[in-house]
PDB file of C-alpha atoms in Angstrom:
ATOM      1  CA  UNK A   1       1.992 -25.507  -4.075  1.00  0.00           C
ATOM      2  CA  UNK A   2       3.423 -22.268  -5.618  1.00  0.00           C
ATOM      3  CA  UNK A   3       5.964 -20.081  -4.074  1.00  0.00           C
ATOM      4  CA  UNK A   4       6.418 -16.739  -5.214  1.00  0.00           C
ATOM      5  CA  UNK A   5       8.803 -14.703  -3.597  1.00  0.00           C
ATOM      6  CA  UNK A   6       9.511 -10.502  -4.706  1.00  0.00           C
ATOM      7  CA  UNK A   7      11.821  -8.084  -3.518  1.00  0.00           C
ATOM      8  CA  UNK A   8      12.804  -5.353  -2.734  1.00  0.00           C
ATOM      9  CA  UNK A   9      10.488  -4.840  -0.478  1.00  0.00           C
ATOM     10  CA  UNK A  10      10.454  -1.330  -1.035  1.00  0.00           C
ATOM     11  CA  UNK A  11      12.725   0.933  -4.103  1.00  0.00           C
ATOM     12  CA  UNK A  12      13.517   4.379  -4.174  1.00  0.00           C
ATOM     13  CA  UNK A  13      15.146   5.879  -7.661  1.00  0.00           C
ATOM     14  CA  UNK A  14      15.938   9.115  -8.928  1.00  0.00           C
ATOM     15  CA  UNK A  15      13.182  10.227 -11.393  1.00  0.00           C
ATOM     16  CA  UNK A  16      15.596   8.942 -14.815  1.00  0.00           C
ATOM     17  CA  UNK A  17      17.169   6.135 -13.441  1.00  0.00           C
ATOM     18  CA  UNK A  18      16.387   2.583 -14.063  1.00  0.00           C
ATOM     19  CA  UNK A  19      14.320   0.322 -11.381  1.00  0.00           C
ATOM     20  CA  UNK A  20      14.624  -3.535 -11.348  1.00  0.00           C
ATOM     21  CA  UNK A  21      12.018  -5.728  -9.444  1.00  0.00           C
ATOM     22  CA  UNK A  22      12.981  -9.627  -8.972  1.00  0.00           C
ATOM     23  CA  UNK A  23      10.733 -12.540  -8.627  1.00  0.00           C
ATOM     24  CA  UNK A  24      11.351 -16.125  -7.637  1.00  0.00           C
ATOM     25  CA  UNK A  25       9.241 -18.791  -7.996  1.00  0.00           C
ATOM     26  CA  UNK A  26       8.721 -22.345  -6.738  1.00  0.00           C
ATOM     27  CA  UNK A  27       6.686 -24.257  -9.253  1.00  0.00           C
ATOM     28  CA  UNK A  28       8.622 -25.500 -12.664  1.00  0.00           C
ATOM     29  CA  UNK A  29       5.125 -25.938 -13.900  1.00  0.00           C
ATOM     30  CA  UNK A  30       4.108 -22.700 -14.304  1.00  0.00           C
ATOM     31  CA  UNK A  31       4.329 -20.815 -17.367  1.00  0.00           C
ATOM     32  CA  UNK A  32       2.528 -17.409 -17.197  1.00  0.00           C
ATOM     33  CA  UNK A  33       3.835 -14.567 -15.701  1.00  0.00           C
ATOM     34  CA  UNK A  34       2.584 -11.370 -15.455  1.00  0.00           C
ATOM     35  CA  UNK A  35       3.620  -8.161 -13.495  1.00  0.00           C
ATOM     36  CA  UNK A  36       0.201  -5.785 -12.140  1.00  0.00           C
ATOM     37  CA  UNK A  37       0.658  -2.103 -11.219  1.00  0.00           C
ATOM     38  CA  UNK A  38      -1.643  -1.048  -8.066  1.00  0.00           C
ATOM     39  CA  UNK A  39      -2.384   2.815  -7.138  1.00  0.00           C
ATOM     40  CA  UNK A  40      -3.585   3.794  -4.178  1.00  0.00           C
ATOM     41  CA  UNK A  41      -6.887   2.894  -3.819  1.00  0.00           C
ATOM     42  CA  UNK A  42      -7.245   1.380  -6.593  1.00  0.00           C
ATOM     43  CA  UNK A  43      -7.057  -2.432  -8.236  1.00  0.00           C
ATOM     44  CA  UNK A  44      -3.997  -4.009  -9.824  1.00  0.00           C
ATOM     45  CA  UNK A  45      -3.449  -3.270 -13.248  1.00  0.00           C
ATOM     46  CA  UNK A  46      -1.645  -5.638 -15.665  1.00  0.00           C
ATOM     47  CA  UNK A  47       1.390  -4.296 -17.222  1.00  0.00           C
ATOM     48  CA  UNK A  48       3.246  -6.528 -18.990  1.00  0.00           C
ATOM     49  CA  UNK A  49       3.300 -10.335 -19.251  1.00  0.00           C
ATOM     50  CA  UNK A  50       5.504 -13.352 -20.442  1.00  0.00           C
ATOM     51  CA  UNK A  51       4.962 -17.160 -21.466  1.00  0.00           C
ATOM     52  CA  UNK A  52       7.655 -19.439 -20.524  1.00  0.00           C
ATOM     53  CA  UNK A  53       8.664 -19.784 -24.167  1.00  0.00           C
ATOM     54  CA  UNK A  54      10.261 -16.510 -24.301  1.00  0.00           C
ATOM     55  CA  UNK A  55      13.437 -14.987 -22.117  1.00  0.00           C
ATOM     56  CA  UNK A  56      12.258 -11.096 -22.607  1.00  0.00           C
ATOM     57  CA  UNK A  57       9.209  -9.275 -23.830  1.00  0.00           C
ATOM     58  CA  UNK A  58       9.572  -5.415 -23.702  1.00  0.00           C
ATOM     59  CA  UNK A  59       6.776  -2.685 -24.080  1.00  0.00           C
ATOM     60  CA  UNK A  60       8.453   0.648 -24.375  1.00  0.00           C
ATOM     61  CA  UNK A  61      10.403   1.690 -21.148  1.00  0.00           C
ATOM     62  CA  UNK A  62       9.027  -1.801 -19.714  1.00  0.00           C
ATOM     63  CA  UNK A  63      10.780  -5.217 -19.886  1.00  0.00           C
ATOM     64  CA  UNK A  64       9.996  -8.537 -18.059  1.00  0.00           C
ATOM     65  CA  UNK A  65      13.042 -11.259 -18.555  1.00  0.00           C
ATOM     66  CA  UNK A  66      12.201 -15.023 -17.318  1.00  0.00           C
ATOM     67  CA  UNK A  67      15.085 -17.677 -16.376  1.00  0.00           C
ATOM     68  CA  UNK A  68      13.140 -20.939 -16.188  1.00  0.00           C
ATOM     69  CA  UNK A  69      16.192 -22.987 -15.695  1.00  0.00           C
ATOM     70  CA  UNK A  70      16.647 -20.721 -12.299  1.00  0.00           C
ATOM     71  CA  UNK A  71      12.732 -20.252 -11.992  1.00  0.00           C
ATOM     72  CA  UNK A  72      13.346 -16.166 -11.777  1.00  0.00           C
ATOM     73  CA  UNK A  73      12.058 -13.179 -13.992  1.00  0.00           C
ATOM     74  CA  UNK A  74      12.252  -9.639 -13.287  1.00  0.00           C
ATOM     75  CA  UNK A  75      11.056  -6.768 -14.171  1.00  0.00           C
ATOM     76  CA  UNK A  76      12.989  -3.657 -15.854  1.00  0.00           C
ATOM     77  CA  UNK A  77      11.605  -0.096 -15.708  1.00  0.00           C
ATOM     78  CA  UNK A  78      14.075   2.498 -17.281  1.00  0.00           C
ATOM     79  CA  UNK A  79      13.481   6.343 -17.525  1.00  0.00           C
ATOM     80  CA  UNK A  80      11.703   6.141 -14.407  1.00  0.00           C
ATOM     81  CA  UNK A  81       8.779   8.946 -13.842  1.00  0.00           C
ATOM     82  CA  UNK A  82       7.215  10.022 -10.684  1.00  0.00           C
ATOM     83  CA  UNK A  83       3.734   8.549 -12.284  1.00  0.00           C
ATOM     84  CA  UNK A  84       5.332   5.047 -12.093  1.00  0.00           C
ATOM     85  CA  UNK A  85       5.315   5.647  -8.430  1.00  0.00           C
ATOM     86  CA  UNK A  86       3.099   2.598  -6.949  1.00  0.00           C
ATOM     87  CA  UNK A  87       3.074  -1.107  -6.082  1.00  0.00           C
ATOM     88  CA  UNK A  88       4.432  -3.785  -8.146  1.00  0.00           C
ATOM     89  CA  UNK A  89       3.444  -7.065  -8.241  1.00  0.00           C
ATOM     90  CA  UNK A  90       4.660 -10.027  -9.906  1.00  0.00           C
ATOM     91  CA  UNK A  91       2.702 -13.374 -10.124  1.00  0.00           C
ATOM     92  CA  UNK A  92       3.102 -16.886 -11.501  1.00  0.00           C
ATOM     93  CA  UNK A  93       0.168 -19.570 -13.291  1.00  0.00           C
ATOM     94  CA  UNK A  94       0.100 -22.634 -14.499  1.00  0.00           C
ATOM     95  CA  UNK A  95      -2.588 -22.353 -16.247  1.00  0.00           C
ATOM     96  CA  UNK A  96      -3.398 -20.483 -19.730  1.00  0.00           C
ATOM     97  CA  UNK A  97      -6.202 -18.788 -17.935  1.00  0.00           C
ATOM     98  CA  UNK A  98      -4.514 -17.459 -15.326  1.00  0.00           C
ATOM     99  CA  UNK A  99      -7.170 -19.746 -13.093  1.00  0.00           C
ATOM    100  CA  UNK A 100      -4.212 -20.019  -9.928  1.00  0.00           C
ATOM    101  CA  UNK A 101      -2.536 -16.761  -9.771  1.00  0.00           C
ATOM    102  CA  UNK A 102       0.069 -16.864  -7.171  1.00  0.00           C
ATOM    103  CA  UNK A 103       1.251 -13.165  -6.321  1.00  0.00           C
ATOM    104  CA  UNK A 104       4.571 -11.724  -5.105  1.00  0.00           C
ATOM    105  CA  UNK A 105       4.067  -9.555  -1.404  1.00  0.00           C
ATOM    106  CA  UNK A 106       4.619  -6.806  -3.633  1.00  0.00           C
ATOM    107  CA  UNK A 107       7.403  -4.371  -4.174  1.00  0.00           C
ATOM    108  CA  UNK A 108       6.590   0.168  -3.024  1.00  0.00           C
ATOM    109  CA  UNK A 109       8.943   1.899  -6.063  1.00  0.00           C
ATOM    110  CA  UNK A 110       8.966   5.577  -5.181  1.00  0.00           C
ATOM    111  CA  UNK A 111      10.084   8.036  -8.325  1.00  0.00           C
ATOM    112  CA  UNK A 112      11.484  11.339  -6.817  1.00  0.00           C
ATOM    113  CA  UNK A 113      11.626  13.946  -9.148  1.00  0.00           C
TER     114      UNK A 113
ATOM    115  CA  UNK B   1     -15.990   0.577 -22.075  1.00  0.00           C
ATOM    116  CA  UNK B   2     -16.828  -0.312 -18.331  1.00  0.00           C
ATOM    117  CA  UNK B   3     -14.172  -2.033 -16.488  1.00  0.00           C
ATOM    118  CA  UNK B   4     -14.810  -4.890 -13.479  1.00  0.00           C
ATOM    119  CA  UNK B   5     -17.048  -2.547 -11.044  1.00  0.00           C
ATOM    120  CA  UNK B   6     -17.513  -3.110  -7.116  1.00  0.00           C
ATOM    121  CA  UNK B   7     -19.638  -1.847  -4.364  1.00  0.00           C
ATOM    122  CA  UNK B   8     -19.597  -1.031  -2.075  1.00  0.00           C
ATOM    123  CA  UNK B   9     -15.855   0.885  -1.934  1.00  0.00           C
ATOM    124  CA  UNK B  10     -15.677   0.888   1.621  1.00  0.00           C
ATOM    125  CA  UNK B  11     -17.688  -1.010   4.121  1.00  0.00           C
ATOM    126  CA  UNK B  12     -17.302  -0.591   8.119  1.00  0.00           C
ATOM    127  CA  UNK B  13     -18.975  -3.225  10.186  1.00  0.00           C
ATOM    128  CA  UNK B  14     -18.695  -4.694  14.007  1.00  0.00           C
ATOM    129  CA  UNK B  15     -17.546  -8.030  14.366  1.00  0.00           C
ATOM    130  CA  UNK B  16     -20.467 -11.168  14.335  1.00  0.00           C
ATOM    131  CA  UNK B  17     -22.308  -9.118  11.724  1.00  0.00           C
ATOM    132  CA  UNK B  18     -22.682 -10.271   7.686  1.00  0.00           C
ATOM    133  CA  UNK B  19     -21.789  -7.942   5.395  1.00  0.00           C
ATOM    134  CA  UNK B  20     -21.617  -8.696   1.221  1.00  0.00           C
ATOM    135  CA  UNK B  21     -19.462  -7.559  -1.629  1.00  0.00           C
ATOM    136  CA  UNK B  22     -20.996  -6.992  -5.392  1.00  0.00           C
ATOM    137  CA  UNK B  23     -18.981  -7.560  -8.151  1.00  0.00           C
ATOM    138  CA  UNK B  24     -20.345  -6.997 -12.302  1.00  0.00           C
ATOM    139  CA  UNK B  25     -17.488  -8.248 -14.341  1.00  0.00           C
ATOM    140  CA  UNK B  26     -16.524  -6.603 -17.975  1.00  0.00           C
ATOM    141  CA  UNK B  27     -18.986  -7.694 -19.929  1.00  0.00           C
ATOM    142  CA  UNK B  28     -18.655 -11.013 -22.066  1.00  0.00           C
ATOM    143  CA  UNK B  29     -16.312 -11.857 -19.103  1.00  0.00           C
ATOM    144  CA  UNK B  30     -16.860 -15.587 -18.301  1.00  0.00           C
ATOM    145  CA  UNK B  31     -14.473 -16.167 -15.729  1.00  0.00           C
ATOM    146  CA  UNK B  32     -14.738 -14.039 -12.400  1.00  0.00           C
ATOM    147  CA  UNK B  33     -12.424 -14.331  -9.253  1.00  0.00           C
ATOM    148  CA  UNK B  34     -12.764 -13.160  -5.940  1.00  0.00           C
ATOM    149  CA  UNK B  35      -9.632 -12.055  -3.987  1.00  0.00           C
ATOM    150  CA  UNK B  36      -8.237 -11.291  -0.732  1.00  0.00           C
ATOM    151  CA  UNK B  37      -5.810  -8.611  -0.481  1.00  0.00           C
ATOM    152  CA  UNK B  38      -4.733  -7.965   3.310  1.00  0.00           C
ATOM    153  CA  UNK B  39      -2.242  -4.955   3.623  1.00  0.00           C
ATOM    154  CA  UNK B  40       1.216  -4.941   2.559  1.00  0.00           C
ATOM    155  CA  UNK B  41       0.364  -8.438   0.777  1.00  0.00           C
ATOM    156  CA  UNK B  42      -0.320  -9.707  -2.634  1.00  0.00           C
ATOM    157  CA  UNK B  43      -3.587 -10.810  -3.358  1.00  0.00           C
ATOM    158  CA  UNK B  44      -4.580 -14.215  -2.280  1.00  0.00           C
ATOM    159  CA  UNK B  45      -7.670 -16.433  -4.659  1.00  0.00           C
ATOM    160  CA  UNK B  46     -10.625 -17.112  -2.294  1.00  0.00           C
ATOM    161  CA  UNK B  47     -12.870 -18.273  -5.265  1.00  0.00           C
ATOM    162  CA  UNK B  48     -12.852 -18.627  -8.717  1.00  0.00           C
ATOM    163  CA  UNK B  49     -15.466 -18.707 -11.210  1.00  0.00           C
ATOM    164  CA  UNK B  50     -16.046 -20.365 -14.977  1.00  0.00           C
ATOM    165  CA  UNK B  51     -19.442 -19.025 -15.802  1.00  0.00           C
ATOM    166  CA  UNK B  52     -22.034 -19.698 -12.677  1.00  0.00           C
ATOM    167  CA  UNK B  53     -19.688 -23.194 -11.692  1.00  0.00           C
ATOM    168  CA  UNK B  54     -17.347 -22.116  -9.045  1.00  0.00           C
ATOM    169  CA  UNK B  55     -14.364 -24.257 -10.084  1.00  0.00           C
ATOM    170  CA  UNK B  56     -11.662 -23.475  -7.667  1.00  0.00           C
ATOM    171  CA  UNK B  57     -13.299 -22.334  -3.780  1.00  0.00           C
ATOM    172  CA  UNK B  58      -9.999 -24.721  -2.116  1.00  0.00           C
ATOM    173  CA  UNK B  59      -9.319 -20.995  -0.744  1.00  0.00           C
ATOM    174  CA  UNK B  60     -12.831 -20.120   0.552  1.00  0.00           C
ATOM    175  CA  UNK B  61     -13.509 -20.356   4.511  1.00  0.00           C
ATOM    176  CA  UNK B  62     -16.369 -21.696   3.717  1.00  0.00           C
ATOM    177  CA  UNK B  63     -18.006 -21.911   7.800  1.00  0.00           C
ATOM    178  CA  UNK B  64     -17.946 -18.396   7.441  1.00  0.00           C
ATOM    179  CA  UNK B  65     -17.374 -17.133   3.710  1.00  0.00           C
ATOM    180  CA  UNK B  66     -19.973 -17.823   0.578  1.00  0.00           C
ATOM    181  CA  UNK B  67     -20.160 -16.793  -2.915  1.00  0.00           C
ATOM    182  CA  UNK B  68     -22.891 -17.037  -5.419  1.00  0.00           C
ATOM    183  CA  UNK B  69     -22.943 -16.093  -9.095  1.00  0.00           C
ATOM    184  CA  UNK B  70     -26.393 -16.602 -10.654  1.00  0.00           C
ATOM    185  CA  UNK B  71     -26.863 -16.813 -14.061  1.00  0.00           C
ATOM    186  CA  UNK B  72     -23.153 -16.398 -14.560  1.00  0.00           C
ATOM    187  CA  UNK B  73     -22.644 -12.716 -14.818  1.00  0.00           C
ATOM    188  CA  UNK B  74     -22.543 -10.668 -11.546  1.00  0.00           C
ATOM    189  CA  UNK B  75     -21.284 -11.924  -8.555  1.00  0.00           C
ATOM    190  CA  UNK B  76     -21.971 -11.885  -4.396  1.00  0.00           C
ATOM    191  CA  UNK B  77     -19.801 -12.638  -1.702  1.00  0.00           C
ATOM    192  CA  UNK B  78     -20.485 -13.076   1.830  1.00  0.00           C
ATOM    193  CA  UNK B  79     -18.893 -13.278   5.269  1.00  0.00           C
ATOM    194  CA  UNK B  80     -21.505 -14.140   8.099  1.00  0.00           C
ATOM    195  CA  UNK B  81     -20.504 -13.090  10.949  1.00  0.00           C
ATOM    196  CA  UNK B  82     -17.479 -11.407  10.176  1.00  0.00           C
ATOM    197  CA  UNK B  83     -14.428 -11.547  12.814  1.00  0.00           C
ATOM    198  CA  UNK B  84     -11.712  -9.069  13.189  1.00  0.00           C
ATOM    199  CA  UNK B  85      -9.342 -10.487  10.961  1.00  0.00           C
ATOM    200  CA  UNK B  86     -11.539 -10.375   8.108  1.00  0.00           C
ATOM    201  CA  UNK B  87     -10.618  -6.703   7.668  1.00  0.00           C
ATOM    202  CA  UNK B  88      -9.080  -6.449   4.100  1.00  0.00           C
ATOM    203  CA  UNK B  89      -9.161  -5.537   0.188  1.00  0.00           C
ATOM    204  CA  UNK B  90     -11.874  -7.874  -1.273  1.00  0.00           C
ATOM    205  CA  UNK B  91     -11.032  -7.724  -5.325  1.00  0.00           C
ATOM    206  CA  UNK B  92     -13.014  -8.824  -7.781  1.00  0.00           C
ATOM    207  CA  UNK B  93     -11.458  -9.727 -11.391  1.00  0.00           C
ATOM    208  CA  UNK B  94     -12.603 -11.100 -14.485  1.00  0.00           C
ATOM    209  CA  UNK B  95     -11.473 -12.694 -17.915  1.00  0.00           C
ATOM    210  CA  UNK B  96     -12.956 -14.018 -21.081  1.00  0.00           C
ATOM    211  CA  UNK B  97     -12.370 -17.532 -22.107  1.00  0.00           C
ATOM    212  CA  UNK B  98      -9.047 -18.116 -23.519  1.00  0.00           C
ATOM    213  CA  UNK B  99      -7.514 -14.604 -22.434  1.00  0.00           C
ATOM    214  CA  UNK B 100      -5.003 -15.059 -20.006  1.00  0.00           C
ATOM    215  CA  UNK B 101      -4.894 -11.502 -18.319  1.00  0.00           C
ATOM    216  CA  UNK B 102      -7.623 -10.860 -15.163  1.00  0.00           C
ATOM    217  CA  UNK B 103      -9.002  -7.407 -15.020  1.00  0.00           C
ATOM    218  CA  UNK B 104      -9.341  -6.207 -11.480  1.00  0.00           C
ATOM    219  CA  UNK B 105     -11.716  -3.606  -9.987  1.00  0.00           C
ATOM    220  CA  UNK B 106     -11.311  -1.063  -7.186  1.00  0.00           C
ATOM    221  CA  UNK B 107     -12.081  -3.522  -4.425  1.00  0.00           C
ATOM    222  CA  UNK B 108     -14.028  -3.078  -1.243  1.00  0.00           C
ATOM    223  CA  UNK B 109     -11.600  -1.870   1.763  1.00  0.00           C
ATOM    224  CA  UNK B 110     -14.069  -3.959   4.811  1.00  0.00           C
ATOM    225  CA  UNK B 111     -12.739  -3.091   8.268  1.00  0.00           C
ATOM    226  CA  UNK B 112     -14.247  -5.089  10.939  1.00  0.00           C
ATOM    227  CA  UNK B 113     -14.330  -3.380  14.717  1.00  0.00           C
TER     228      UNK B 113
END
């Protein structure tokens, strides 16, 4: 079944400087991949996405790139701000409904102002 | 409008008792998914749901672990008798046909003593 391995583990930046999560992943068949946000306390939140027919998507100070060839994508945060402070996750699918989600263990990005 | 809601948020049992999780998904929502989330981990699929069919439970414990989802909107899961290890997130998510991103809700944080 699906592998997907994350890391750092944990990512400390200066509030301004750019973070980069990476994400590897086992399956050559899947072909969604999103990246959730989770607060404290609370549930993960989708950020951004991409389909395996595209190398980069980017949504403002967020970017996700995908190398299916090397089955990795990774996500780019630049102008970092305390509020992007949380847990990152990155997850593959298969399917167009994201009906097997296979998460990352996660990645703690602490912001210091 | 409302996003995926659980209750209860926190739940404290002793081990060999039951104890259930609600889940009402966004509305129009016909998918629903049940999660495990233990800590420092990515959340794991225990159960997923197309309407009131559960279509993927290969996760599910099922000696110990049931779900229901009558009449295909809200959703019930169960752990009779709970053990120890059980203690974990339990998130609930939901998508509409066709949509590929899962909305999650707060979760229920069980500990089991």
């Amino acid at each position: 079944g699906e592998n997907v391995e994350q890391h750092p583990s944990t990512l400390s930046v200066q509030e301004g400087d750019s973070a980069v999560i990476k994400c590897t992943y086992s399956d050559s068949a899947s072909n969604y991949f999103p990246w959730y946000k989770q607060e404290l306390g609370k549930g993960p939140q989708l950020i951004i996405d991409i389909r395996s027919n595209v190398g980069e998507k980017k949504d403002q100070r967020i970017a996700v790139t995908l190398n299916k060839t090397a089955k990795h994508f990774s996500l780019h945060i630049t102008e970092t701000q305390p509020e992007d402070s949380a847990v990152y996750f990155c997850a593959a699918s298969r399917g167009p409904n994201t009906d097997k989600l296979i998460f990352g263990t996660g990645t703690r990005l602490q912001v210091f102002p | 409008e409302a996003g995926v809601v659980q209750s209860p948020r926190y739940k404290i049992i002793e081990k060999k008792q039951p104890v259930a999780f609600w889940c009402n998904p966004i509305s129009g929502h016909n998918t629903l998914y049940w999660y495990l989330q233990n800590l420092g981990q990515g959340p794991e699929l225990l159960i997923r749901y197309e309407n009131e069919e559960a279509v993927d439970d290969s996760q599910l414990p099922k000696d110990r672990f049931s779900a229901e989802r009558l009449k295909g909107v809200d959703s019930t899961l169960k752990i009779q008798p709970a053990e120890l290890g059980d203690s974990a997130v339990y998130l609930c998510a939901s998508s509409s046909q066709g949509n590929t991103e899962a909305f999650f809700g707060q979760g229920t944080r069980l500990t089991v003593v």
